[in-house]
């Protein structure tokens, strides 16, 4: 009897899902109509934007998400559809496809990894939907697949860290371990390259180990624990983001060493937790990677909407902080 | 002579032989790479060294795999453990973060208490779907596996909730009698379950439900209650694991806490010799499985395996262990050994 009831229920649920799907299709059709400009149809003059975020893997990402959601509001003239890919490319491709099907006016996304975007971006191009990349790049050779890429220059960030390490710590022989970001992601590749370029001329610096900590605090800590066991003489930890650096600090403290003194930690990002650790002297140097891309994204879309053109590469302004600098800005840090 | 060979053969035939060999090889590789790996020293008044790190790291997986073993023994499976971990961390830490005094022990205890309550409810829900409604376990627990992270995200408001609270931090990074608290917690629950399942009838009842639920019900075993119990236990252990994971980094990361740990836990159970078809289970086997997986993860860093080859390395080791354990391969190996050397007389068990 129970199973019978369930069969009926699941059928009802199935029908409901089907109905929803049909409704969504209908919405998409009207969007595809004569004016690609007015997307959703019933919203009238709002600009519909589909945004696919990487996930919520770090404090930086949370700040980035908030900035975009706060900038693309209805009051500002936008109708934002936001989706979280949970760090999976397939989720992101799916989200972009559904935005294309809905016929949104603009698609913006931060690609989880660099490669494998050509076919879905071609679909967007075929549907005449401009694509804006935020924060991370794609490696497509055909640059006409997207209008612009707005974000920090990751190579430059790695380079600035490398230069600081080289000038301030590389005056004597030091061993560096590196905590990489998600394998294959643009920031992980570029921050590694930039750092390597900057320390190339300095024979005092040797990078003795490099593993991925997947940009998360937990994995940063696990990997650092392993490093501490395998290499008794680590002088510097270079983490590709603050969260992994914070995880490494936990591991260093658990090993009975003092972060900032026995082992120096340098990171990229500058989120609030990282800046706090910097002010406390646990982190020695942070190169900022500005997450507040929302206002810039809104401006780009407005410009395009009015028929203007934008630069194919827009670099956001990043700062760098030492302990004194962190203390000065920490009080009114929003993220 | 022949009796020595027989007992050596018996050791090699034991189902935990190859997992233990794998564990030994991994440890040996680590020692070869870093000679001080197995050294245990006293630092800041507690033990410190590779083996201690492995013990502490194992605690999360051991707790999850402990519950998973019991569930699998009843022919079930629980995919929701990772999500339960995320919820446990989210509930506990968001309460601590919202309180006026995060350092107070009372606040931490009440936060832990309410998180346990939530997780027990999830266990009851899973158990209800499987035992009462009769949905297949893999489908029933899939509900929380997918929805659970969403719930955790709602609780944390999509942010990574970070707190500073010394009592909560003790769970993962504290030491008691020189040993890591996390390992002690996991060890306590492991011993408790080992005693309860082997000294009372519970173990036999679980196995009988797993071997044949209908027959055991007809024989007077309350199959429904037993199944319900194991899902609640599984959720509880996942909850404790969630505390350790979130305390480790002092942050509730709804997206990543315990991500894919259900698969590691199932793997640990299988390496430990418990069949996914239910029935006979071995908690000691699960312990060995957990140690193999944790050491494997740990050795990746020690051996300096390049980041993009890590998954392949892990897969190769796991496939090798599973192959060597499989009855067909073992039978073939034994047949070959017999062909080359005169076979020892089989002793009836």
XYZ file of C-alpha atoms in Angstrom:
684
model
C 0.000 0.000 0.000
C 2.780 2.325 0.948
C 4.564 1.691 -2.322
C 1.346 2.381 -4.214
C 0.909 5.736 -2.556
C 4.508 6.516 -3.368
C 4.035 5.665 -6.985
C 1.168 8.126 -7.173
C 3.108 10.798 -5.343
C 6.186 10.419 -7.488
C 4.036 10.613 -10.591
C 2.500 13.824 -9.330
C 5.964 15.179 -8.612
C 7.127 14.172 -12.077
C 4.210 15.974 -13.675
C 4.956 19.068 -11.623
C 8.592 19.038 -12.734
C 7.541 18.624 -16.350
C 5.152 21.537 -16.049
C 7.911 23.700 -14.595
C 10.231 22.717 -17.416
C 7.610 23.689 -19.985
C 7.067 27.008 -18.277
C 10.797 27.702 -18.348
C 10.904 26.856 -22.056
C 8.016 29.172 -22.735
C 9.840 31.983 -20.935
C 12.937 31.283 -22.994
C 11.008 31.405 -26.242
C 9.589 34.825 -25.589
C 13.098 36.037 -24.756
C 14.420 34.735 -28.062
C 11.884 36.852 -29.889
C 12.486 40.002 -31.871
C 14.246 41.965 -29.122
C 17.202 40.141 -27.651
C 17.619 43.299 -25.590
C 14.638 42.858 -23.344
C 15.347 39.286 -22.222
C 12.892 38.092 -19.599
C 10.057 39.986 -21.226
C 7.830 40.836 -18.269
C 10.565 42.750 -16.421
C 10.499 45.402 -19.115
C 13.466 47.733 -18.873
C 15.613 45.689 -16.475
C 18.845 44.292 -17.920
C 18.888 40.547 -17.230
C 22.296 39.173 -16.259
C 23.177 35.536 -15.591
C 26.138 35.141 -13.282
C 27.820 31.813 -12.577
C 30.096 31.914 -9.555
C 32.879 29.408 -8.849
C 31.580 28.481 -5.405
C 32.029 29.642 -1.842
C 35.433 28.102 -1.274
C 37.076 31.019 0.503
C 36.420 34.264 2.296
C 37.563 36.089 -0.817
C 34.903 34.397 -2.914
C 32.197 35.266 -0.391
C 33.218 38.946 -0.607
C 33.247 38.739 -4.408
C 29.742 37.223 -4.467
C 28.388 39.855 -2.111
C 29.887 42.674 -4.152
C 28.255 41.409 -7.341
C 24.891 40.832 -5.697
C 24.992 44.279 -4.112
C 25.907 46.022 -7.368
C 23.519 44.292 -9.785
C 20.315 45.101 -7.927
C 16.880 45.843 -9.312
C 17.181 49.458 -8.146
C 20.292 49.740 -10.297
C 18.345 48.411 -13.270
C 19.464 44.790 -13.280
C 17.712 41.446 -13.028
C 20.438 39.149 -11.707
C 20.222 35.355 -11.879
C 22.966 33.975 -9.690
C 24.192 30.400 -9.583
C 26.894 28.701 -7.544
C 28.905 26.036 -9.397
C 30.346 24.481 -6.240
C 33.784 24.426 -7.882
C 32.671 22.148 -10.699
C 33.058 23.067 -14.350
C 30.130 20.899 -15.432
C 27.794 22.820 -13.110
C 29.052 26.040 -14.590
C 28.578 24.906 -18.179
C 25.078 23.782 -17.270
C 24.303 27.152 -15.679
C 25.576 29.032 -18.742
C 23.499 26.814 -21.051
C 20.399 27.525 -19.013
C 21.111 31.269 -19.163
C 21.375 30.949 -22.940
C 18.080 29.062 -22.990
C 16.455 31.749 -20.843
C 17.749 34.352 -23.258
C 19.384 36.655 -20.730
C 20.956 39.885 -21.982
C 24.420 39.295 -20.555
C 26.316 36.357 -19.113
C 29.127 36.888 -16.645
C 31.117 34.155 -14.960
C 34.325 33.289 -13.135
C 35.591 30.122 -14.813
C 36.490 27.335 -12.371
C 39.335 26.138 -14.596
C 41.002 27.679 -17.660
C 40.270 25.193 -20.402
C 37.258 23.546 -21.989
C 35.022 26.557 -22.536
C 35.018 26.925 -26.324
C 31.850 25.037 -27.160
C 29.591 26.619 -24.552
C 30.969 30.098 -25.313
C 30.285 29.508 -29.002
C 26.699 28.682 -28.112
C 26.471 31.997 -26.272
C 27.993 33.801 -29.233
C 25.521 32.135 -31.597
C 22.709 33.367 -29.359
C 24.177 36.907 -29.477
C 24.677 37.082 -25.739
C 27.799 39.007 -24.712
C 29.970 37.151 -22.176
C 32.054 38.898 -19.539
C 34.731 37.013 -17.633
C 35.315 38.100 -14.090
C 38.253 37.307 -11.836
C 39.554 34.316 -13.818
C 40.466 33.898 -17.482
C 39.864 31.157 -20.058
C 42.519 29.877 -22.455
C 40.359 30.005 -25.594
C 42.362 31.146 -28.629
C 39.308 32.849 -30.101
C 39.084 36.016 -28.033
C 35.867 37.060 -29.796
C 34.081 34.523 -27.573
C 33.983 37.054 -24.748
C 33.738 40.816 -24.604
C 36.165 41.470 -21.807
C 37.993 39.946 -18.889
C 37.941 41.964 -15.714
C 40.093 40.928 -12.803
C 43.462 41.099 -11.193
C 46.691 40.202 -12.938
C 47.591 36.961 -11.166
C 51.081 36.745 -12.658
C 51.749 40.220 -11.342
C 50.501 39.210 -7.874
C 52.838 36.213 -7.750
C 55.637 38.422 -9.003
C 55.118 41.023 -6.280
C 55.209 38.337 -3.606
C 58.342 36.879 -5.186
C 60.035 40.261 -5.319
C 59.229 40.968 -1.686
C 60.539 37.570 -0.585
C 63.629 38.020 -2.707
C 64.402 41.480 -1.336
C 63.499 40.981 2.313
C 64.163 37.319 3.063
C 66.364 36.148 0.207
C 69.459 37.859 1.581
C 70.501 34.504 3.028
C 69.764 30.948 1.830
C 66.100 30.111 2.472
C 63.816 27.148 1.757
C 60.354 27.962 0.445
C 57.334 25.662 0.312
C 54.418 26.557 -1.920
C 50.722 25.881 -1.345
C 49.107 25.991 -4.777
C 45.509 26.762 -5.578
C 43.132 24.414 -7.378
C 45.127 22.433 -9.930
C 44.546 23.828 -13.418
C 42.913 27.088 -12.326
C 44.215 30.356 -13.728
C 45.245 31.899 -10.384
C 47.153 28.760 -9.383
C 49.056 28.610 -12.675
C 49.745 32.345 -12.883
C 50.671 32.944 -9.252
C 53.138 30.074 -9.469
C 54.655 31.435 -12.689
C 54.879 35.002 -11.400
C 56.626 33.899 -8.233
C 59.082 31.719 -10.127
C 59.898 34.576 -12.510
C 60.563 36.977 -9.656
C 62.923 34.727 -7.697
C 64.758 33.382 -10.725
C 67.859 35.508 -10.338
C 68.216 34.904 -6.606
C 70.216 31.748 -5.869
C 69.510 32.014 -2.148
C 65.895 30.981 -2.645
C 65.030 27.370 -3.313
C 61.440 26.144 -3.607
C 61.735 22.708 -1.997
C 58.134 21.561 -2.301
C 54.895 22.571 -3.973
C 51.516 20.876 -3.488
C 47.909 21.891 -4.037
C 45.833 22.994 -1.070
C 42.797 23.587 -3.305
C 42.404 27.167 -1.994
C 40.782 25.860 1.216
C 41.867 26.280 4.801
C 41.475 22.603 5.687
C 43.624 21.336 2.839
C 46.197 24.063 3.374
C 46.564 22.799 6.921
C 46.798 19.119 5.946
C 49.410 19.733 3.296
C 51.445 21.971 5.603
C 51.451 19.271 8.280
C 52.964 16.917 5.733
C 55.546 19.508 4.698
C 56.565 20.016 8.316
C 57.128 16.277 8.678
C 58.995 15.884 5.406
C 61.165 18.995 5.525
C 62.597 20.017 8.897
C 64.091 23.275 7.593
C 61.289 25.354 6.068
C 61.818 29.122 6.226
C 58.977 30.539 4.136
C 55.478 29.409 3.153
C 54.070 30.927 -0.024
C 50.304 30.309 -0.151
C 48.300 31.199 -3.265
C 45.500 32.549 -1.071
C 44.905 33.718 2.478
C 42.814 30.745 3.542
C 45.509 28.182 2.780
C 48.003 30.451 4.531
C 45.748 30.533 7.605
C 45.542 26.732 7.527
C 49.332 26.574 7.299
C 49.614 28.856 10.327
C 47.508 26.396 12.341
C 49.821 23.567 11.296
C 52.951 25.576 12.125
C 51.608 26.413 15.579
C 50.669 22.759 16.188
C 54.273 21.819 15.380
C 55.419 24.100 18.183
C 56.862 26.761 15.904
C 56.025 30.444 15.737
C 54.553 31.678 12.422
C 56.152 34.961 11.421
C 59.364 34.156 13.288
C 60.455 30.539 12.778
C 58.542 30.273 9.530
C 57.397 33.302 7.554
C 54.077 33.133 5.706
C 53.323 35.207 2.601
C 49.957 35.088 0.871
C 47.751 36.675 -1.778
C 44.165 38.016 -1.371
C 43.893 40.277 1.662
C 40.565 39.129 3.136
C 39.723 40.216 6.650
C 40.939 37.042 8.409
C 44.190 37.245 6.485
C 44.658 40.921 7.285
C 43.989 40.193 10.955
C 46.707 37.536 10.947
C 49.002 39.994 9.173
C 48.355 42.657 11.822
C 49.161 40.056 14.499
C 52.430 39.278 12.743
C 51.536 35.694 11.873
C 51.528 36.492 8.165
C 54.445 38.618 6.974
C 53.239 40.054 3.675
C 50.021 40.067 1.639
C 49.445 41.156 -1.934
C 45.828 42.152 -2.301
C 43.538 40.700 -4.897
C 40.533 42.981 -4.994
C 37.262 41.002 -4.801
C 34.948 44.004 -5.175
C 34.294 43.528 -8.880
C 30.537 44.202 -8.676
C 30.551 47.963 -9.397
C 33.007 47.549 -12.286
C 30.904 44.757 -13.755
C 27.784 46.923 -13.520
C 29.591 49.770 -15.275
C 30.831 47.537 -18.098
C 27.318 46.224 -18.732
C 25.844 49.742 -18.725
C 28.503 50.867 -21.202
C 27.797 47.930 -23.508
C 24.052 48.502 -23.173
C 24.479 52.092 -24.390
C 26.365 50.801 -27.396
C 29.840 51.669 -26.141
C 32.941 49.477 -26.288
C 35.181 48.268 -23.482
C 38.800 47.183 -23.330
C 39.263 43.413 -23.809
C 41.310 43.265 -20.600
C 40.537 45.367 -17.528
C 42.980 45.028 -14.665
C 41.756 45.925 -11.202
C 43.997 47.863 -8.872
C 45.662 45.719 -6.220
C 47.598 46.905 -3.215
C 50.152 45.189 -1.015
C 50.355 45.236 2.757
C 52.925 44.634 5.450
C 52.121 44.561 9.163
C 51.853 48.351 9.554
C 49.717 48.701 6.459
C 47.354 45.986 7.653
C 46.844 47.660 11.028
C 45.960 50.903 9.277
C 43.252 49.482 7.003
C 41.932 46.635 9.148
C 39.320 48.679 10.999
C 37.277 49.555 7.910
C 37.902 46.407 5.898
C 34.550 45.261 4.509
C 35.527 41.745 3.608
C 58.223 -27.032 9.219
C 54.946 -27.711 7.549
C 53.052 -26.128 10.446
C 55.155 -22.956 10.100
C 54.330 -22.819 6.414
C 50.693 -23.423 7.143
C 50.486 -20.598 9.630
C 52.399 -18.301 7.280
C 49.892 -19.228 4.623
C 47.059 -18.511 7.013
C 48.488 -15.055 7.712
C 48.807 -14.341 3.995
C 45.248 -15.540 3.467
C 43.842 -13.302 6.201
C 41.638 -10.671 4.612
C 43.562 -7.850 6.305
C 46.952 -9.134 5.108
C 47.216 -6.979 1.989
C 45.813 -3.775 3.537
C 48.371 -4.088 6.328
C 51.145 -4.728 3.795
C 50.023 -1.602 1.903
C 50.116 0.393 5.135
C 53.614 -0.860 5.929
C 54.880 -0.090 2.418
C 53.471 3.444 2.536
C 55.066 4.079 5.921
C 58.358 2.625 4.698
C 58.292 4.893 1.632
C 57.739 7.894 3.904
C 60.632 6.872 6.142
C 62.937 6.433 3.149
C 62.034 9.933 1.978
C 62.193 11.585 5.377
C 64.190 9.552 7.871
C 62.668 11.243 10.922
C 59.101 10.493 9.822
C 58.368 7.844 12.437
C 60.151 9.666 15.265
C 57.917 10.731 18.096
C 59.232 13.605 20.168
C 57.774 15.632 23.006
C 57.086 19.196 21.997
C 55.284 21.774 24.189
C 54.302 18.995 26.594
C 52.639 16.727 24.029
C 53.735 14.043 21.612
C 54.636 15.207 18.119
C 55.617 13.333 14.983
C 54.399 11.602 11.838
C 52.480 8.769 13.555
C 50.718 11.247 15.851
C 49.695 13.362 12.857
C 48.320 10.261 11.134
C 46.360 9.319 14.254
C 44.910 12.804 14.538
C 44.127 13.009 10.824
C 42.476 9.562 10.961
C 39.985 10.583 13.611
C 37.483 12.229 11.245
C 37.444 9.380 8.751
C 37.411 6.759 11.501
C 34.269 8.222 13.051
C 32.478 8.407 9.705
C 33.630 4.926 8.662
C 32.566 3.507 12.031
C 28.953 4.504 11.423
C 29.242 3.476 7.781
C 30.391 -0.040 8.761
C 27.271 -0.586 10.848
C 25.007 0.781 8.115
C 26.694 -1.325 5.434
C 26.395 -4.398 7.657
C 22.599 -4.016 7.463
C 22.846 -3.985 3.630
C 22.465 -0.209 3.690
C 24.644 2.730 2.736
C 24.688 6.292 4.032
C 25.679 8.930 1.501
C 24.601 11.810 3.727
C 27.553 11.721 6.163
C 29.545 14.485 4.462
C 26.536 16.801 4.452
C 25.823 15.944 8.097
C 29.402 16.963 8.934
C 28.861 20.297 7.203
C 25.599 20.844 9.075
C 27.178 19.946 12.430
C 29.942 22.499 11.918
C 27.536 25.123 10.616
C 25.079 24.798 13.516
C 27.770 24.719 16.204
C 29.939 27.528 14.865
C 27.144 29.903 13.901
C 25.782 29.611 17.446
C 29.193 30.240 18.962
C 29.728 33.174 16.601
C 26.360 34.693 17.551
C 26.938 34.430 21.296
C 28.353 37.265 23.390
C 31.103 35.154 24.858
C 32.584 32.616 22.413
C 35.268 31.652 24.930
C 32.807 30.335 27.497
C 32.605 26.577 27.922
C 28.851 26.715 28.523
C 28.244 28.409 25.169
C 30.381 25.828 23.370
C 28.628 22.930 25.104
C 25.169 24.249 24.279
C 26.211 24.829 20.659
C 27.532 21.275 20.458
C 24.372 20.000 22.120
C 22.059 21.634 19.621
C 24.173 20.491 16.678
C 24.018 16.914 17.979
C 20.257 17.257 18.235
C 19.955 18.431 14.637
C 22.180 15.579 13.425
C 20.224 12.987 15.397
C 17.073 14.298 13.729
C 18.688 13.781 10.328
C 19.619 10.236 11.391
C 16.024 9.615 12.437
C 14.853 10.982 9.080
C 17.254 8.726 7.129
C 16.264 5.739 9.260
C 12.593 6.519 8.748
C 12.958 6.613 4.959
C 14.866 3.326 4.904
C 13.284 1.284 7.705
C 9.684 2.465 7.683
C 8.999 3.761 4.191
C 11.248 1.177 2.575
C 13.112 3.457 0.141
C 16.440 2.028 -1.014
C 19.187 3.374 1.263
C 21.254 4.873 -1.558
C 18.247 6.937 -2.671
C 17.001 7.750 0.815
C 20.334 9.148 1.991
C 20.910 10.931 -1.319
C 18.211 13.366 -0.199
C 20.316 14.730 2.660
C 23.533 14.359 0.699
C 22.317 16.923 -1.835
C 19.982 19.000 0.317
C 22.198 18.934 3.417
C 24.874 21.248 2.053
C 22.135 23.647 1.052
C 20.845 23.575 4.630
C 24.363 24.203 5.934
C 24.741 27.095 3.477
C 21.484 28.598 4.722
C 22.677 28.344 8.322
C 25.992 30.045 7.576
C 24.379 32.515 5.161
C 26.682 31.401 2.348
C 29.731 32.632 4.226
C 32.563 30.717 5.840
C 31.810 31.291 9.519
C 35.042 31.879 11.405
C 35.231 32.022 15.200
C 37.844 32.172 17.927
C 36.918 29.992 20.863
C 39.544 28.195 22.902
C 37.233 25.431 24.245
C 35.964 24.551 20.771
C 39.471 24.617 19.365
C 40.529 21.961 21.894
C 38.421 19.339 20.086
C 40.766 19.103 17.130
C 44.020 20.683 18.226
C 44.093 20.055 21.969
C 46.096 17.377 23.756
C 45.242 15.265 26.760
C 47.804 13.019 28.441
C 50.128 13.926 25.581
C 47.754 12.579 22.937
C 45.592 14.525 20.491
C 42.039 14.998 21.783
C 40.586 14.281 18.330
C 42.221 10.843 18.231
C 41.061 10.153 21.795
C 37.455 11.032 20.914
C 37.508 8.792 17.846
C 39.275 6.030 19.789
C 36.705 6.223 22.576
C 33.744 5.809 20.229
C 35.545 3.069 18.313
C 36.202 1.035 21.475
C 32.704 1.686 22.766
C 31.129 0.422 19.544
C 33.502 -2.557 19.402
C 32.464 -3.517 22.935
C 28.747 -2.920 22.397
C 28.605 -4.878 19.148
C 30.687 -7.798 20.401
C 29.718 -8.046 24.070
C 25.997 -7.588 23.549
C 23.699 -9.148 20.980
C 23.630 -5.957 18.889
C 26.446 -7.098 16.591
C 24.780 -10.406 15.842
C 21.415 -8.720 15.337
C 22.907 -6.237 12.862
C 24.552 -9.071 10.944
C 21.365 -11.126 10.868
C 19.392 -8.159 9.507
C 22.078 -7.690 6.876
C 22.141 -11.337 5.842
C 18.386 -11.740 5.582
C 16.033 -9.056 6.885
C 12.877 -11.115 6.321
C 14.173 -14.240 8.010
C 15.533 -12.294 10.955
C 12.190 -10.516 11.357
C 10.387 -13.843 11.299
C 12.875 -15.116 13.883
C 11.791 -12.295 16.177
C 14.490 -9.688 15.492
C 13.108 -6.173 15.319
C 14.731 -5.437 11.985
C 13.090 -2.036 11.696
C 14.422 -0.819 15.052
C 17.908 -2.144 14.289
C 18.048 -0.394 10.910
C 16.720 2.806 12.423
C 19.375 2.602 15.164
C 22.311 2.243 12.780
C 21.297 5.290 10.729
C 20.950 7.385 13.876
C 24.349 6.155 15.091
C 25.881 6.901 11.693
C 24.534 10.469 11.736
C 25.781 10.929 15.299
C 29.323 9.820 14.445
C 29.305 12.027 11.342
C 28.225 14.902 13.600
C 31.194 14.348 15.940
C 33.464 14.131 12.891
C 31.977 17.451 11.768
C 32.963 19.046 15.083
C 36.539 17.831 14.689
C 36.762 19.039 11.083
C 35.351 22.488 11.840
C 37.392 22.830 15.011
C 40.510 21.946 13.036
C 40.241 25.135 11.008
C 37.917 27.002 13.410
C 35.607 27.693 10.519
C 32.379 26.212 9.174
C 32.888 25.721 5.457
C 29.486 24.519 4.231
C 30.778 23.672 0.758
C 33.916 21.773 1.562
C 33.551 20.271 5.033
C 33.457 16.521 4.592
C 33.133 16.758 0.807
C 33.332 13.237 -0.721
C 34.143 11.729 2.667
C 31.273 9.250 2.193
C 33.300 7.674 -0.615
C 36.463 7.489 1.482
C 34.455 5.954 4.303
C 32.882 3.326 2.039
C 36.345 2.564 0.671
C 37.745 2.159 4.191
C 34.926 -0.246 5.047
C 35.506 -2.275 1.891
C 39.288 -2.404 2.347
C 38.541 -3.586 5.870
C 36.787 -6.625 4.459
C 33.132 -5.792 5.151
C 31.024 -6.741 2.165
C 28.717 -4.158 0.615
C 26.156 -6.980 0.402
C 25.731 -6.701 4.166
C 26.081 -9.242 6.918
C 29.407 -9.927 8.550
C 31.307 -6.780 9.510
C 34.685 -6.031 11.044
C 35.355 -2.822 12.960
C 39.065 -3.651 13.243
C 39.114 -4.067 9.467
C 37.570 -0.631 9.095
C 40.251 0.808 11.397
C 42.949 -0.664 9.149
C 41.155 0.680 6.067
C 41.011 4.155 7.602
C 44.716 4.079 8.469
C 45.599 3.001 4.920
C 43.601 5.857 3.376
C 44.877 8.506 5.792
C 48.485 7.390 5.392
C 48.017 7.378 1.636
C 46.804 10.989 1.681
C 49.594 11.971 4.025
C 52.312 10.237 2.018
C 51.396 12.295 -1.050
C 52.823 15.387 0.645
C 55.780 13.597 2.182
C 56.776 11.920 -1.072
C 56.283 15.197 -2.954
C 54.036 13.729 -5.645
C 53.189 16.445 -8.194
C 49.771 17.994 -7.642
C 48.300 16.789 -10.920
C 49.367 13.167 -10.344
C 47.920 12.837 -6.842
C 44.587 11.308 -7.872
C 46.306 8.796 -10.151
C 48.723 7.752 -7.408
C 45.907 7.222 -4.932
C 43.839 5.318 -7.470
C 46.717 2.972 -8.300
C 47.361 2.104 -4.658
C 43.662 1.530 -3.946
C 43.142 -0.599 -7.066
C 46.186 -2.681 -6.174
C 44.959 -3.331 -2.643
C 41.431 -4.186 -3.832
C 42.757 -6.516 -6.526
C 45.033 -8.380 -4.146
C 42.092 -8.743 -1.775
C 39.650 -10.085 -4.320
C 38.859 -13.806 -3.978
C 39.523 -14.584 -7.660
C 42.996 -13.021 -7.708
C 43.872 -14.622 -4.385
C 42.749 -18.000 -5.622
C 44.881 -17.686 -8.776
C 47.914 -16.592 -6.747
C 47.502 -19.521 -4.414
C 47.141 -21.957 -7.308
C 50.386 -20.689 -8.791
C 52.168 -21.041 -5.467
C 50.907 -24.586 -5.166
C 52.171 -25.436 -8.623
C 55.711 -24.337 -7.774
C 55.963 -25.683 -4.241
C 54.400 -28.762 -2.700
C 51.228 -27.551 -1.083
C 51.017 -27.535 2.696
C 48.269 -29.733 4.104
C 45.095 -27.708 4.497
C 44.047 -27.591 8.110
C 40.301 -27.474 8.604
C 39.376 -24.287 10.453
